[in-house]
Amino acid sequence: MAKEGDLQVWWIPQVPGEPFYVSVMDLAQAVLISDALSDYDAFQFENRIKPDYCNAGGLETFEDGEWVDWHSDDGDSFDDYCGSLSDADRERGGDAR
């Protein structure tokens, strides 16, 4: 059962498919999981395991009894947050910001 502040990554490997969810402990783990899922989809495409793909993903937090899109204290979306990370930050899971 989810509790206030819990986090989960959602991922759709082929839009318009259904998402699946991965519970994560913190923002750093969310970055690592999202990067791994993205890299896996790209690997499958580049190695002709699947002919094409259109994926989507994000991060949700549990607030007031429901899952909602995560935003930083500055109002950044998870995509914006990930896009602002340097390569070194990404390797550490995004915890250096």
Short mmCIF file of N, CA, C and O in Angstrom, two decimals:
data_model
loop_
_atom_site.label_atom_id
_atom_site.label_comp_id
_atom_site.label_asym_id
_atom_site.label_seq_id
_atom_site.Cartn_x
_atom_site.Cartn_y
_atom_site.Cartn_z
N MET A 1 0.84 -1.18 0.00
CA MET A 1 0.00 0.00 0.00
C MET A 1 0.89 1.24 0.00
O MET A 1 1.83 1.35 0.79
N ALA A 2 0.60 2.15 -0.89
CA ALA A 2 1.39 3.37 -1.00
C ALA A 2 1.15 4.28 0.20
O ALA A 2 0.06 4.32 0.77
N LYS A 3 2.21 5.01 0.54
CA LYS A 3 2.10 6.00 1.62
C LYS A 3 2.57 7.35 1.10
O LYS A 3 3.27 7.44 0.09
N GLU A 4 2.19 8.38 1.78
CA GLU A 4 2.52 9.76 1.40
C GLU A 4 4.01 9.90 1.09
O GLU A 4 4.85 9.49 1.88
N GLY A 5 4.31 10.46 -0.07
CA GLY A 5 5.69 10.71 -0.47
C GLY A 5 6.35 9.58 -1.24
O GLY A 5 7.46 9.75 -1.74
N ASP A 6 5.70 8.41 -1.35
CA ASP A 6 6.28 7.31 -2.14
C ASP A 6 6.47 7.77 -3.58
O ASP A 6 5.75 8.64 -4.08
N LEU A 7 7.42 7.14 -4.25
CA LEU A 7 7.73 7.45 -5.64
C LEU A 7 7.60 6.20 -6.51
O LEU A 7 7.91 5.09 -6.05
N GLN A 8 7.18 6.39 -7.75
CA GLN A 8 7.18 5.29 -8.72
C GLN A 8 7.46 5.84 -10.11
O GLN A 8 6.96 6.89 -10.51
N VAL A 9 8.31 5.12 -10.82
CA VAL A 9 8.57 5.40 -12.23
C VAL A 9 7.48 4.69 -13.03
O VAL A 9 7.14 3.54 -12.74
N TRP A 10 6.93 5.36 -14.01
CA TRP A 10 6.02 4.70 -14.94
C TRP A 10 6.68 4.66 -16.31
O TRP A 10 7.47 5.55 -16.66
N TRP A 11 6.42 3.61 -17.06
CA TRP A 11 7.07 3.44 -18.36
C TRP A 11 6.12 2.76 -19.33
O TRP A 11 5.47 1.77 -18.98
N ILE A 12 6.05 3.31 -20.53
CA ILE A 12 5.30 2.70 -21.64
C ILE A 12 6.33 2.40 -22.72
O ILE A 12 6.82 3.33 -23.38
N PRO A 13 6.70 1.13 -22.93
CA PRO A 13 7.74 0.82 -23.91
C PRO A 13 7.30 1.02 -25.36
O PRO A 13 8.13 1.20 -26.24
N GLN A 14 5.98 0.98 -25.60
CA GLN A 14 5.47 1.21 -26.95
C GLN A 14 4.13 1.92 -26.84
O GLN A 14 3.12 1.30 -26.53
N VAL A 15 4.14 3.23 -27.06
CA VAL A 15 2.91 4.02 -27.04
C VAL A 15 2.07 3.57 -28.22
O VAL A 15 2.61 3.37 -29.31
N PRO A 16 0.80 3.33 -28.07
CA PRO A 16 -0.10 3.70 -26.99
C PRO A 16 -0.37 2.57 -26.00
O PRO A 16 -1.49 2.43 -25.51
N GLY A 17 0.61 1.77 -25.66
CA GLY A 17 0.42 0.66 -24.74
C GLY A 17 0.15 1.11 -23.31
O GLY A 17 0.12 2.29 -22.99
N GLU A 18 -0.03 0.13 -22.47
CA GLU A 18 -0.28 0.37 -21.06
C GLU A 18 1.04 0.59 -20.32
O GLU A 18 2.05 -0.04 -20.64
N PRO A 19 1.04 1.46 -19.32
CA PRO A 19 2.26 1.66 -18.54
C PRO A 19 2.47 0.53 -17.54
O PRO A 19 1.53 -0.15 -17.14
N PHE A 20 3.73 0.33 -17.17
CA PHE A 20 4.02 -0.48 -16.00
C PHE A 20 4.75 0.43 -15.02
O PHE A 20 5.23 1.50 -15.38
N TYR A 21 4.80 0.01 -13.77
CA TYR A 21 5.29 0.86 -12.69
C TYR A 21 6.41 0.17 -11.92
O TYR A 21 6.35 -1.03 -11.70
N VAL A 22 7.40 0.96 -11.53
CA VAL A 22 8.50 0.47 -10.71
C VAL A 22 8.62 1.39 -9.50
O VAL A 22 8.87 2.58 -9.65
N SER A 23 8.44 0.82 -8.32
CA SER A 23 8.62 1.61 -7.09
C SER A 23 10.09 1.94 -6.92
O SER A 23 10.95 1.08 -7.15
N VAL A 24 10.37 3.17 -6.54
CA VAL A 24 11.76 3.59 -6.31
C VAL A 24 11.86 4.25 -4.94
O VAL A 24 10.88 4.79 -4.42
N MET A 25 13.05 4.19 -4.37
CA MET A 25 13.26 4.71 -3.03
C MET A 25 13.47 6.22 -3.00
O MET A 25 13.14 6.88 -2.03
N ASP A 26 14.06 6.75 -4.09
CA ASP A 26 14.39 8.18 -4.09
C ASP A 26 14.59 8.66 -5.52
O ASP A 26 14.51 7.89 -6.47
N LEU A 27 14.87 9.94 -5.65
CA LEU A 27 15.04 10.55 -6.96
C LEU A 27 16.23 9.96 -7.72
O LEU A 27 16.16 9.73 -8.93
N ALA A 28 17.31 9.68 -7.02
CA ALA A 28 18.49 9.10 -7.66
C ALA A 28 18.14 7.75 -8.29
O ALA A 28 18.54 7.47 -9.43
N GLN A 29 17.42 6.92 -7.57
CA GLN A 29 17.03 5.62 -8.11
C GLN A 29 16.06 5.79 -9.28
O GLN A 29 16.12 5.04 -10.26
N ALA A 30 15.19 6.79 -9.24
CA ALA A 30 14.27 7.05 -10.34
C ALA A 30 15.02 7.39 -11.61
O ALA A 30 14.67 6.93 -12.70
N VAL A 31 16.07 8.21 -11.49
CA VAL A 31 16.88 8.57 -12.66
C VAL A 31 17.55 7.32 -13.23
O VAL A 31 17.54 7.10 -14.45
N LEU A 32 18.13 6.50 -12.37
CA LEU A 32 18.81 5.29 -12.83
C LEU A 32 17.85 4.34 -13.53
O LEU A 32 18.17 3.80 -14.61
N ILE A 33 16.68 4.11 -12.97
CA ILE A 33 15.70 3.21 -13.57
C ILE A 33 15.22 3.77 -14.91
O ILE A 33 15.15 3.05 -15.91
N SER A 34 14.90 5.04 -14.96
CA SER A 34 14.43 5.66 -16.20
C SER A 34 15.49 5.59 -17.29
O SER A 34 15.18 5.28 -18.45
N ASP A 35 16.73 5.88 -16.93
CA ASP A 35 17.82 5.79 -17.91
C ASP A 35 18.00 4.35 -18.40
O ASP A 35 18.19 4.12 -19.60
N ALA A 36 17.92 3.38 -17.49
CA ALA A 36 18.08 1.98 -17.89
C ALA A 36 16.96 1.55 -18.84
O ALA A 36 17.23 0.87 -19.85
N LEU A 37 15.73 1.93 -18.54
CA LEU A 37 14.62 1.58 -19.42
C LEU A 37 14.76 2.23 -20.80
O LEU A 37 14.54 1.59 -21.83
N SER A 38 15.15 3.48 -20.80
CA SER A 38 15.37 4.19 -22.07
C SER A 38 16.50 3.55 -22.89
O SER A 38 16.36 3.33 -24.09
N ASP A 39 17.59 3.26 -22.21
CA ASP A 39 18.73 2.62 -22.89
C ASP A 39 18.35 1.25 -23.44
O ASP A 39 18.78 0.86 -24.53
N TYR A 40 17.54 0.50 -22.70
CA TYR A 40 17.11 -0.82 -23.15
C TYR A 40 16.26 -0.72 -24.41
O TYR A 40 16.45 -1.47 -25.36
N ASP A 41 15.33 0.23 -24.45
CA ASP A 41 14.52 0.42 -25.65
C ASP A 41 15.39 0.79 -26.84
O ASP A 41 15.21 0.27 -27.95
N ALA A 42 16.36 1.69 -26.64
CA ALA A 42 17.26 2.08 -27.72
C ALA A 42 18.11 0.90 -28.19
O ALA A 42 18.32 0.71 -29.39
N PHE A 43 18.59 0.09 -27.25
CA PHE A 43 19.39 -1.09 -27.59
C PHE A 43 18.58 -2.05 -28.47
O PHE A 43 19.09 -2.56 -29.47
N GLN A 44 17.35 -2.28 -28.09
CA GLN A 44 16.51 -3.19 -28.88
C GLN A 44 16.31 -2.66 -30.30
O GLN A 44 16.36 -3.42 -31.26
N PHE A 45 16.12 -1.37 -30.45
CA PHE A 45 15.94 -0.77 -31.77
C PHE A 45 17.24 -0.86 -32.58
O PHE A 45 17.25 -1.30 -33.72
N GLU A 46 18.33 -0.45 -31.96
CA GLU A 46 19.63 -0.43 -32.66
C GLU A 46 20.09 -1.82 -33.08
O GLU A 46 20.81 -1.96 -34.07
N ASN A 47 19.67 -2.83 -32.36
CA ASN A 47 20.07 -4.21 -32.67
C ASN A 47 18.96 -4.98 -33.37
O ASN A 47 18.99 -6.21 -33.42
N ARG A 48 18.01 -4.25 -33.90
CA ARG A 48 16.92 -4.79 -34.72
C ARG A 48 16.11 -5.87 -34.03
O ARG A 48 15.63 -6.80 -34.65
N ILE A 49 15.97 -5.73 -32.74
CA ILE A 49 15.10 -6.62 -31.97
C ILE A 49 13.65 -6.18 -32.15
O ILE A 49 12.75 -7.00 -32.20
N LYS A 50 13.47 -4.87 -32.25
CA LYS A 50 12.16 -4.35 -32.62
C LYS A 50 12.37 -3.29 -33.70
O LYS A 50 13.37 -2.56 -33.67
N PRO A 51 11.45 -3.23 -34.66
CA PRO A 51 11.67 -2.37 -35.82
C PRO A 51 11.57 -0.88 -35.54
O PRO A 51 12.19 -0.08 -36.24
N ASP A 52 10.79 -0.49 -34.57
CA ASP A 52 10.66 0.92 -34.20
C ASP A 52 10.07 0.97 -32.80
O ASP A 52 9.67 -0.04 -32.25
N TYR A 53 10.06 2.15 -32.23
CA TYR A 53 9.42 2.30 -30.93
C TYR A 53 9.12 3.76 -30.66
O TYR A 53 9.72 4.66 -31.24
N CYS A 54 8.17 3.96 -29.80
CA CYS A 54 7.81 5.28 -29.31
C CYS A 54 7.49 5.08 -27.83
O CYS A 54 6.41 4.61 -27.49
N ASN A 55 8.46 5.37 -26.98
CA ASN A 55 8.27 5.13 -25.55
C ASN A 55 7.93 6.42 -24.82
O ASN A 55 8.05 7.51 -25.36
N ALA A 56 7.51 6.25 -23.59
CA ALA A 56 7.21 7.39 -22.72
C ALA A 56 7.37 6.93 -21.28
O ALA A 56 7.18 5.76 -20.97
N GLY A 57 7.75 7.86 -20.44
CA GLY A 57 7.91 7.52 -19.03
C GLY A 57 7.91 8.76 -18.17
O GLY A 57 7.94 9.89 -18.67
N GLY A 58 7.88 8.53 -16.89
CA GLY A 58 7.88 9.64 -15.96
C GLY A 58 7.97 9.17 -14.53
O GLY A 58 8.17 7.99 -14.27
N LEU A 59 7.80 10.10 -13.63
CA LEU A 59 7.89 9.83 -12.21
C LEU A 59 6.65 10.37 -11.53
O LEU A 59 6.20 11.49 -11.82
N GLU A 60 6.08 9.57 -10.64
CA GLU A 60 4.93 9.99 -9.87
C GLU A 60 5.26 9.91 -8.39
O GLU A 60 6.10 9.13 -7.96
N THR A 61 4.55 10.73 -7.62
CA THR A 61 4.65 10.70 -6.17
C THR A 61 3.24 10.54 -5.60
O THR A 61 2.26 10.98 -6.22
N PHE A 62 3.16 9.90 -4.46
CA PHE A 62 1.86 9.66 -3.83
C PHE A 62 1.56 10.82 -2.88
O PHE A 62 2.28 11.05 -1.92
N GLU A 63 0.49 11.57 -3.21
CA GLU A 63 0.10 12.73 -2.42
C GLU A 63 -1.41 12.74 -2.23
O GLU A 63 -2.15 12.55 -3.19
N ASP A 64 -1.83 12.99 -1.02
CA ASP A 64 -3.26 13.12 -0.71
C ASP A 64 -4.09 11.93 -1.23
O ASP A 64 -5.18 12.12 -1.77
N GLY A 65 -3.51 10.72 -1.13
CA GLY A 65 -4.26 9.52 -1.49
C GLY A 65 -4.27 9.16 -2.95
O GLY A 65 -5.00 8.24 -3.35
N GLU A 66 -3.44 9.84 -3.78
CA GLU A 66 -3.40 9.49 -5.21
C GLU A 66 -2.01 9.73 -5.78
O GLU A 66 -1.21 10.48 -5.24
N TRP A 67 -1.75 9.05 -6.91
CA TRP A 67 -0.48 9.23 -7.61
C TRP A 67 -0.59 10.44 -8.52
O TRP A 67 -1.55 10.57 -9.30
N VAL A 68 0.38 11.35 -8.41
CA VAL A 68 0.42 12.57 -9.23
C VAL A 68 1.82 12.72 -9.81
O VAL A 68 2.79 12.16 -9.29
N ASP A 69 1.93 13.48 -10.90
CA ASP A 69 3.24 13.74 -11.50
C ASP A 69 4.16 14.42 -10.49
O ASP A 69 3.74 15.34 -9.77
N TRP A 70 5.41 13.96 -10.44
CA TRP A 70 6.40 14.54 -9.56
C TRP A 70 6.90 15.86 -10.15
O TRP A 70 7.07 15.99 -11.37
N HIS A 71 7.12 16.84 -9.28
CA HIS A 71 7.77 18.10 -9.65
C HIS A 71 8.75 18.46 -8.56
O HIS A 71 8.50 18.21 -7.38
N SER A 72 9.87 19.06 -8.95
CA SER A 72 10.86 19.49 -7.97
C SER A 72 10.31 20.66 -7.16
O SER A 72 9.27 21.24 -7.51
N ASP A 73 11.04 21.03 -6.13
CA ASP A 73 10.64 22.20 -5.34
C ASP A 73 10.64 23.47 -6.18
O ASP A 73 9.95 24.44 -5.86
N ASP A 74 11.43 23.47 -7.27
CA ASP A 74 11.48 24.61 -8.19
C ASP A 74 10.39 24.55 -9.26
O ASP A 74 10.33 25.43 -10.12
N GLY A 75 9.58 23.50 -9.24
CA GLY A 75 8.52 23.35 -10.22
C GLY A 75 8.91 22.61 -11.49
O GLY A 75 8.10 22.50 -12.41
N ASP A 76 10.14 22.09 -11.55
CA ASP A 76 10.59 21.35 -12.73
C ASP A 76 9.91 19.99 -12.80
O ASP A 76 9.74 19.31 -11.79
N SER A 77 9.54 19.58 -14.01
CA SER A 77 9.03 18.22 -14.22
C SER A 77 10.21 17.24 -14.15
O SER A 77 11.38 17.65 -14.16
N PHE A 78 9.91 15.96 -14.09
CA PHE A 78 10.97 14.95 -14.07
C PHE A 78 11.79 15.02 -15.35
O PHE A 78 13.01 14.91 -15.31
N ASP A 79 11.14 15.23 -16.50
CA ASP A 79 11.87 15.36 -17.77
C ASP A 79 12.83 16.55 -17.72
O ASP A 79 13.98 16.45 -18.15
N ASP A 80 12.35 17.68 -17.23
CA ASP A 80 13.20 18.86 -17.12
C ASP A 80 14.36 18.61 -16.17
O ASP A 80 15.50 18.99 -16.45
N TYR A 81 14.06 17.98 -15.05
CA TYR A 81 15.11 17.67 -14.07
C TYR A 81 16.17 16.78 -14.70
O TYR A 81 17.37 17.07 -14.61
N CYS A 82 15.75 15.70 -15.36
CA CYS A 82 16.72 14.78 -15.98
C CYS A 82 17.52 15.48 -17.08
O CYS A 82 18.72 15.25 -17.21
N GLY A 83 16.86 16.35 -17.84
CA GLY A 83 17.54 17.06 -18.91
C GLY A 83 18.59 18.04 -18.42
O GLY A 83 19.51 18.40 -19.15
N SER A 84 18.47 18.46 -17.17
CA SER A 84 19.42 19.42 -16.61
C SER A 84 20.65 18.76 -16.01
O SER A 84 21.60 19.44 -15.64
N LEU A 85 20.64 17.42 -15.90
CA LEU A 85 21.76 16.72 -15.27
C LEU A 85 22.95 16.58 -16.21
O LEU A 85 22.78 16.30 -17.40
N SER A 86 24.13 16.75 -15.68
CA SER A 86 25.35 16.47 -16.45
C SER A 86 25.53 14.96 -16.51
O SER A 86 24.89 14.21 -15.79
N ASP A 87 26.44 14.49 -17.37
CA ASP A 87 26.74 13.06 -17.46
C ASP A 87 27.21 12.53 -16.11
O ASP A 87 26.82 11.44 -15.69
N ALA A 88 28.05 13.29 -15.41
CA ALA A 88 28.56 12.85 -14.11
C ALA A 88 27.42 12.74 -13.11
O ALA A 88 27.36 11.79 -12.32
N ASP A 89 26.49 13.71 -13.14
CA ASP A 89 25.33 13.65 -12.24
C ASP A 89 24.48 12.42 -12.54
O ASP A 89 24.00 11.75 -11.63
N ARG A 90 24.28 12.12 -13.83
CA ARG A 90 23.47 10.97 -14.22
C ARG A 90 24.09 9.68 -13.72
O ARG A 90 23.37 8.79 -13.26
N GLU A 91 25.40 9.57 -13.81
CA GLU A 91 26.07 8.36 -13.35
C GLU A 91 25.91 8.17 -11.84
O GLU A 91 25.93 7.05 -11.34
N ARG A 92 25.73 9.27 -11.12
CA ARG A 92 25.49 9.19 -9.68
C ARG A 92 24.00 9.08 -9.37
O ARG A 92 23.60 9.12 -8.22
N GLY A 93 23.17 9.01 -10.41
CA GLY A 93 21.74 8.90 -10.20
C GLY A 93 21.03 10.21 -10.01
O GLY A 93 19.89 10.25 -9.55
N GLY A 94 21.68 11.31 -10.33
CA GLY A 94 21.01 12.60 -10.29
C GLY A 94 20.97 13.25 -8.93
O GLY A 94 20.26 14.22 -8.73
N ASP A 95 21.74 12.76 -7.98
CA ASP A 95 21.64 13.28 -6.62
C ASP A 95 22.53 14.48 -6.35
O ASP A 95 22.56 14.99 -5.26
N ALA A 96 23.23 14.97 -7.36
CA ALA A 96 24.20 16.05 -7.13
C ALA A 96 23.64 17.43 -7.38
O ALA A 96 24.32 18.42 -7.23
N ARG A 97 22.39 17.53 -7.79
CA ARG A 97 21.81 18.84 -8.13
C ARG A 97 21.47 19.63 -6.92
O ARG A 97 21.03 19.26 -5.92
#
